[in-house]
Amino acid sequence: MPSALPIADPAPLDGLLPASVSIGASSRNFGVYLHVPFCRVRCGYCDFNTYTSDELRGAKRGDFASQAIAEIALAQGVLRTSTVPERPASTVFFGGGTPTILPVTDLADMLAAVVDTWGLAEGAEVTTEANPDSVDRDYLFALRAAGFTRVSFGMQSAVPHVLATLERTHDPERIPLVVQWAREAGLQVSLDLIYGTPGESLADWEASVSQALAQHPDHISAYALIIEDGTKLAGQIRRGQVEMPDDDLQADMYELAESRFSAAGFQWYEVSNWARADGFRSAHNLGYWVGHDWWGVGPGAHSHVGGVRWWNVKHPAAYADRMAVGASPAAGRETLDDETRRVEAVLLQTRVRDGLPVARLDAAGRTAVAGLIADELVDARAALSGRVELTMRGRLLADAVVRRLLDDPTP
């Protein structure tokens, strides 16, 4: 898509940021992301920065919490030296990988370090992802006691043959149990689903949607399966062992999900996310979509503060080496210029129900809005009020809408 390239910067070993990151910081929320890069098995569709036991090569899971806490201390020093006003964390999110593969005491220690360093804003959201077979009742109660407010379960499907294709390890019958335990512990519950798996029928998908709704979660994510280069599933498709997901079937699945979720009282707030009330939206992910600040802790984690973005070394052993000598784990860094930030706002905020301010578009983008309204991709009333908001049809064709707003001729 047309955009100015970010200005490439080295990633200094002290991690210091330019003084410009402090400008306007008080108007932006601050989130903390902790990437726990460990999984019991690697799912065939996954291209995340995760490692099984035999892939660690010199790193130990048991050392990770102390390394992450060391990066939190480094982050505090960097932000202070860069004169960024201290802000409490509005959100804390443990992702992976499978964060709950670690002892719950490790997650509690890392969260305590965040709280001791920055504090938590009033009503802060504290989430961990979890596989259904990686937690039990005691673990979930311990999470709540440590200060977690929300758990996001990787349900993916309720149909055994779909889970088998995805190489997920849990029994679908465990979903009601873990949701019940989380509820008893006082945690908000989100369920993550994937649709369009090779061999998954519309009836299979409807069964998964029904099972998810039967748990009465607070939040549901439903993502179309994307075949990522280099994954096991991509290789299986290339060899003809499984079929490529069908775009038309995925569209039918999305429409079915929207119909069922809406009828159950859920409202979409981002193309792939629904909440039963505004207060149950993922505040952490919204921070990404609207350009707030966050510090990403852990191997391969990405951070963004005041228009400067950086990413950590990927392998846990390389990360451990950096933390052992007190050096920044950042592998690379870029400074986003005004045009790049505008383009990224179009890319991300167009997908959000609250919409993109028309003022963020250039002249060509503003001209494109009329055609998008005529094609029933953008809501006319919202556009007249100064915001680009997707219609149902626009959600199905969100990437095409973004291309037109950016005056990109790519089909």
XYZ file of C-alpha atoms in Angstrom:
411
model
C 0.000 0.000 0.000
C 1.295 3.491 -0.689
C 3.118 4.996 2.252
C 6.331 6.638 3.194
C 8.790 4.149 4.623
C 9.533 4.395 8.360
C 12.845 5.956 9.245
C 15.159 3.104 10.230
C 17.056 3.528 13.492
C 19.570 1.278 15.208
C 18.381 -0.388 18.393
C 20.802 0.903 21.048
C 21.888 -1.517 23.759
C 20.713 0.903 26.442
C 17.267 1.046 24.801
C 17.034 4.833 25.137
C 14.316 6.546 23.112
C 14.316 9.962 21.444
C 12.832 12.853 23.412
C 9.989 13.090 20.879
C 8.244 10.070 22.432
C 7.205 12.175 25.416
C 5.139 14.565 23.279
C 1.449 13.998 23.956
C 2.136 10.952 26.115
C -0.311 12.043 28.788
C -3.153 11.763 26.261
C -2.297 8.157 25.381
C -2.984 5.040 27.443
C -0.080 2.820 28.410
C -0.329 -0.952 28.146
C 2.080 -3.773 28.938
C 2.291 -6.926 26.869
C 4.205 -9.961 28.155
C 5.050 -12.572 25.539
C 5.480 -16.053 27.002
C 7.002 -17.954 24.063
C 6.409 -21.538 25.202
C 3.981 -24.202 24.018
C 3.612 -27.903 24.751
C 3.184 -28.597 21.021
C 3.310 -26.380 17.939
C -0.025 -26.196 16.109
C 0.268 -26.734 12.368
C -1.245 -23.352 11.421
C 0.716 -21.229 13.899
C 3.531 -18.875 12.883
C 3.803 -17.052 16.224
C 7.128 -16.774 18.007
C 6.731 -19.887 20.149
C 8.971 -22.798 21.130
C 8.443 -26.324 22.378
C 10.821 -27.888 24.900
C 13.126 -29.383 22.277
C 13.391 -26.057 20.431
C 14.670 -24.001 23.373
C 18.396 -24.742 22.882
C 19.977 -23.197 25.934
C 16.958 -21.408 27.404
C 14.897 -22.620 30.360
C 11.245 -21.947 31.040
C 11.998 -21.729 34.738
C 14.235 -18.690 34.179
C 11.751 -16.727 32.109
C 9.873 -14.863 34.847
C 13.050 -13.350 36.271
C 14.184 -12.329 32.791
C 10.849 -10.651 32.063
C 11.011 -8.836 35.409
C 14.488 -7.607 34.458
C 13.094 -6.165 31.221
C 10.318 -4.432 33.172
C 12.977 -2.742 35.307
C 14.893 -1.769 32.170
C 11.678 -0.359 30.652
C 11.084 1.839 33.667
C 14.600 3.257 33.395
C 14.289 3.869 29.644
C 10.956 5.674 29.961
C 12.180 7.815 32.841
C 15.402 8.761 31.072
C 13.405 9.557 27.939
C 11.258 11.912 30.077
C 8.045 10.072 29.251
C 5.492 11.012 31.933
C 4.851 8.064 34.230
C 1.439 6.542 33.631
C -0.178 3.585 35.327
C -0.811 0.583 33.105
C -4.332 0.685 31.701
C -4.010 -2.874 30.444
C -1.709 -5.845 30.981
C -1.865 -8.771 28.581
C -0.030 -12.107 28.791
C 0.099 -13.738 25.363
C 2.082 -16.392 23.626
C 2.633 -19.150 23.154
C 0.765 -20.478 26.142
C 1.343 -18.257 29.184
C -0.424 -20.749 31.437
C 2.165 -23.410 30.640
C 4.183 -21.629 33.359
C 3.429 -22.056 37.056
C 0.805 -19.571 38.161
C 3.333 -18.147 40.617
C 5.473 -17.043 37.654
C 2.583 -15.126 36.104
C 1.769 -13.614 39.494
C 5.386 -12.503 39.972
C 5.507 -10.848 36.543
C 2.209 -9.065 37.136
C 3.402 -7.922 40.558
C 6.497 -6.442 38.894
C 4.291 -4.460 36.499
C 2.171 -3.197 39.392
C 5.199 -2.315 41.520
C 6.803 -0.485 38.591
C 3.923 1.494 37.098
C 0.832 0.717 39.111
C -2.526 -0.073 37.549
C -5.062 2.487 36.410
C -8.489 2.336 38.024
C -10.453 -0.472 36.387
C -7.371 -1.801 34.595
C -7.851 -4.879 32.450
C -5.422 -7.742 33.190
C -5.691 -10.672 30.774
C -3.963 -13.944 30.108
C -4.465 -16.265 27.202
C -4.889 -19.927 28.130
C -5.355 -23.243 26.423
C -8.325 -25.120 27.903
C -6.094 -28.047 28.871
C -3.409 -25.858 30.487
C -5.439 -24.731 33.527
C -7.549 -26.234 36.259
C -9.844 -24.723 38.885
C -7.063 -23.977 41.362
C -4.961 -22.289 38.675
C -7.825 -19.978 37.673
C -8.583 -19.054 41.286
C -4.880 -18.285 41.780
C -4.917 -16.018 38.718
C -7.789 -14.008 40.171
C -6.049 -13.783 43.542
C -2.935 -12.444 41.784
C -4.916 -9.616 40.195
C -5.962 -10.984 36.820
C -9.407 -9.845 35.674
C -9.872 -11.712 32.392
C -8.942 -14.992 30.714
C -9.040 -15.648 26.974
C -9.456 -19.335 26.174
C -8.237 -20.712 22.845
C -11.360 -22.713 22.073
C -10.936 -22.526 18.248
C -13.631 -25.155 17.534
C -16.063 -27.532 19.220
C -15.681 -30.170 16.500
C -13.062 -32.904 17.070
C -11.989 -33.329 13.429
C -11.483 -29.565 13.068
C -9.391 -29.446 16.236
C -7.377 -32.390 14.896
C -6.629 -30.566 11.628
C -5.522 -27.529 13.629
C -3.511 -29.848 15.911
C -5.156 -28.464 19.018
C -4.703 -30.757 21.998
C -7.781 -30.108 24.145
C -11.026 -32.069 24.316
C -13.977 -29.795 23.364
C -15.854 -31.141 26.383
C -13.378 -29.295 28.593
C -14.595 -25.852 27.450
C -17.679 -25.749 29.729
C -15.532 -26.817 32.683
C -12.860 -24.145 32.326
C -15.454 -21.442 31.677
C -17.368 -22.502 34.801
C -14.195 -22.447 36.891
C -13.227 -19.031 35.545
C -16.674 -17.696 36.374
C -16.483 -19.109 39.887
C -13.106 -17.421 40.305
C -14.577 -14.064 39.268
C -12.779 -13.753 35.919
C -14.254 -12.306 32.746
C -14.213 -14.870 29.940
C -13.322 -14.513 26.275
C -13.454 -17.384 23.780
C -11.311 -17.428 20.640
C -12.622 -19.218 17.553
C -11.115 -19.964 14.130
C -13.224 -20.572 11.030
C -12.370 -21.855 7.568
C -10.209 -24.807 8.590
C -9.713 -27.297 5.739
C -12.511 -29.860 5.936
C -14.735 -27.682 8.152
C -18.318 -27.430 6.905
C -20.796 -24.668 7.581
C -22.599 -27.090 9.915
C -19.336 -27.714 11.791
C -18.854 -23.992 12.223
C -22.435 -23.502 13.403
C -21.846 -26.190 16.033
C -18.792 -24.306 17.296
C -20.661 -20.990 17.378
C -23.531 -22.640 19.280
C -21.173 -24.221 21.793
C -19.390 -20.898 22.354
C -22.654 -19.034 22.910
C -23.876 -21.761 25.270
C -21.044 -20.775 27.646
C -22.376 -17.197 27.902
C -18.926 -15.586 27.569
C -18.334 -11.866 27.886
C -16.371 -11.647 24.656
C -15.846 -13.715 21.499
C -13.147 -13.466 18.847
C -13.659 -15.236 15.518
C -10.779 -15.200 13.053
C -10.652 -16.575 9.537
C -7.857 -19.107 9.217
C -4.952 -17.596 7.305
C -2.407 -19.942 5.789
C 0.985 -18.545 6.724
C 4.060 -19.393 4.668
C 6.430 -21.760 6.414
C 3.824 -23.423 8.623
C 3.136 -27.145 8.620
C -0.397 -26.518 7.344
C 0.932 -24.486 4.397
C 3.133 -27.433 3.488
C 0.208 -29.840 3.686
C -1.808 -27.647 1.327
C 1.105 -27.303 -1.082
C 1.449 -31.097 -1.196
C -2.274 -31.550 -1.764
C -2.854 -33.313 1.557
C -5.549 -30.822 2.597
C -7.512 -28.235 0.650
C -6.977 -24.494 0.724
C -9.689 -22.698 2.738
C -12.522 -21.491 0.506
C -13.045 -17.698 0.545
C -16.772 -17.911 -0.208
C -17.320 -20.471 2.550
C -15.383 -18.275 4.985
C -17.655 -15.354 4.070
C -20.717 -17.523 4.755
C -19.196 -18.518 8.086
C -18.599 -14.901 9.046
C -22.185 -13.955 8.205
C -23.482 -16.884 10.237
C -21.351 -15.837 13.213
C -22.527 -12.234 13.013
C -26.157 -13.329 12.839
C -25.881 -15.695 15.797
C -23.740 -13.390 17.930
C -26.011 -10.411 17.296
C -29.127 -12.426 18.130
C -27.468 -13.412 21.424
C -26.868 -9.773 22.354
C -23.248 -9.426 21.260
C -22.118 -6.389 19.303
C -19.149 -6.284 16.982
C -16.558 -3.633 17.821
C -13.770 -4.789 15.493
C -14.154 -6.920 12.390
C -13.200 -10.131 14.243
C -14.341 -9.282 17.773
C -17.668 -9.127 19.585
C -18.556 -8.156 23.178
C -21.802 -8.429 25.108
C -21.338 -4.836 26.320
C -18.838 -2.039 25.728
C -17.230 -2.748 29.090
C -16.221 -6.226 27.911
C -14.299 -5.131 24.824
C -10.604 -6.014 24.839
C -9.197 -2.694 25.984
C -5.669 -3.953 25.379
C -6.255 -4.738 21.716
C -8.126 -1.471 21.231
C -4.948 0.264 22.366
C -3.129 -1.315 19.414
C -5.831 -0.370 16.932
C -6.035 3.299 17.936
C -2.296 3.893 18.391
C -1.764 4.122 22.140
C 1.554 3.235 23.811
C 2.624 -0.203 24.960
C 5.795 -1.923 26.075
C 6.206 -5.492 24.886
C 8.194 -7.715 27.250
C 9.745 -11.009 26.155
C 11.323 -12.680 23.108
C 10.009 -11.298 19.837
C 7.656 -8.847 21.571
C 6.906 -5.571 19.776
C 6.585 -2.194 21.497
C 5.332 1.242 20.498
C 5.821 4.502 22.348
C 5.129 7.896 20.806
C 5.673 6.897 17.188
C 8.778 4.783 17.852
C 8.360 1.061 17.339
C 10.831 -1.711 18.184
C 10.955 -5.478 18.443
C 12.949 -7.830 20.637
C 15.293 -10.621 19.634
C 13.197 -13.684 18.899
C 14.845 -16.716 20.463
C 14.520 -17.181 24.240
C 18.263 -17.958 24.519
C 19.238 -14.693 22.781
C 16.754 -12.842 24.994
C 18.231 -14.468 28.108
C 21.732 -13.426 27.050
C 20.673 -9.790 26.699
C 18.903 -9.713 30.045
C 21.865 -11.387 31.791
C 24.083 -8.382 30.993
C 21.417 -5.693 31.455
C 21.265 -4.814 27.759
C 18.111 -3.922 25.870
C 16.677 -6.982 24.110
C 15.607 -4.855 21.138
C 16.766 -6.243 17.792
C 15.569 -3.367 15.626
C 13.717 -0.083 15.765
C 11.934 2.338 13.474
C 10.556 5.840 13.827
C 7.211 6.344 12.131
C 6.848 9.554 10.160
C 3.528 11.402 9.937
C 2.512 9.763 6.663
C 3.246 6.255 7.909
C 1.241 6.911 11.072
C -1.662 8.198 8.981
C -1.598 5.119 6.733
C -1.474 2.792 9.736
C -4.437 4.606 11.273
C -6.413 3.918 8.089
C -5.320 0.272 8.108
C -6.344 -0.320 11.720
C -9.110 2.113 12.645
C -11.179 1.341 9.568
C -11.699 -2.139 11.056
C -13.076 -0.776 14.337
C -16.791 -0.139 14.841
C -16.104 3.352 16.195
C -14.626 4.092 12.796
C -11.912 6.215 11.247
C -12.167 10.023 11.287
C -12.516 11.211 7.695
C -9.950 13.881 8.606
C -7.277 11.155 8.704
C -7.737 10.524 4.963
C -5.877 12.377 2.247
C -7.740 14.033 -0.650
C -7.896 10.811 -2.687
C -9.204 8.890 0.305
C -11.925 11.425 1.001
C -12.969 11.232 -2.649
C -13.137 7.430 -2.398
C -15.680 7.571 0.423
C -18.534 8.492 -1.908
C -17.906 5.416 -4.050
C -17.670 3.204 -0.976
C -21.057 4.498 0.186
C -22.539 3.805 -3.267
C -21.161 0.266 -3.104
C -22.723 -0.186 0.350
C -19.349 -0.772 1.977
C -19.370 2.306 4.216
C -22.267 3.667 6.280
C -23.606 6.872 4.709
C -24.919 8.472 7.896
C -21.641 7.931 9.740
C -19.682 9.354 6.809
C -21.803 12.513 6.853
C -20.909 12.794 10.545
C -17.216 12.614 9.700
C -16.395 8.941 10.312
C -15.754 5.965 8.055
C -17.700 3.026 9.492
C -18.003 -0.327 7.742
C -21.326 -1.871 6.826
C -21.803 -5.624 7.097
C -20.724 -5.961 3.463
C -17.792 -3.662 4.172
C -16.638 -5.934 6.991
C -16.511 -8.860 4.574
C -14.427 -6.749 2.191
C -12.486 -4.710 4.762
C -9.124 -5.137 3.027
C -10.568 -3.876 -0.263
C -12.119 -0.876 1.527
C -8.748 0.021 3.032
C -7.049 -0.233 -0.360
C -9.550 2.179 -1.870
C -9.179 4.619 1.006
C -5.431 4.549 0.424
C -5.874 4.916 -3.348
C -4.111 1.599 -3.883
C -4.797 0.013 -7.289
C -3.865 -3.502 -6.060
C -6.852 -5.791 -6.849
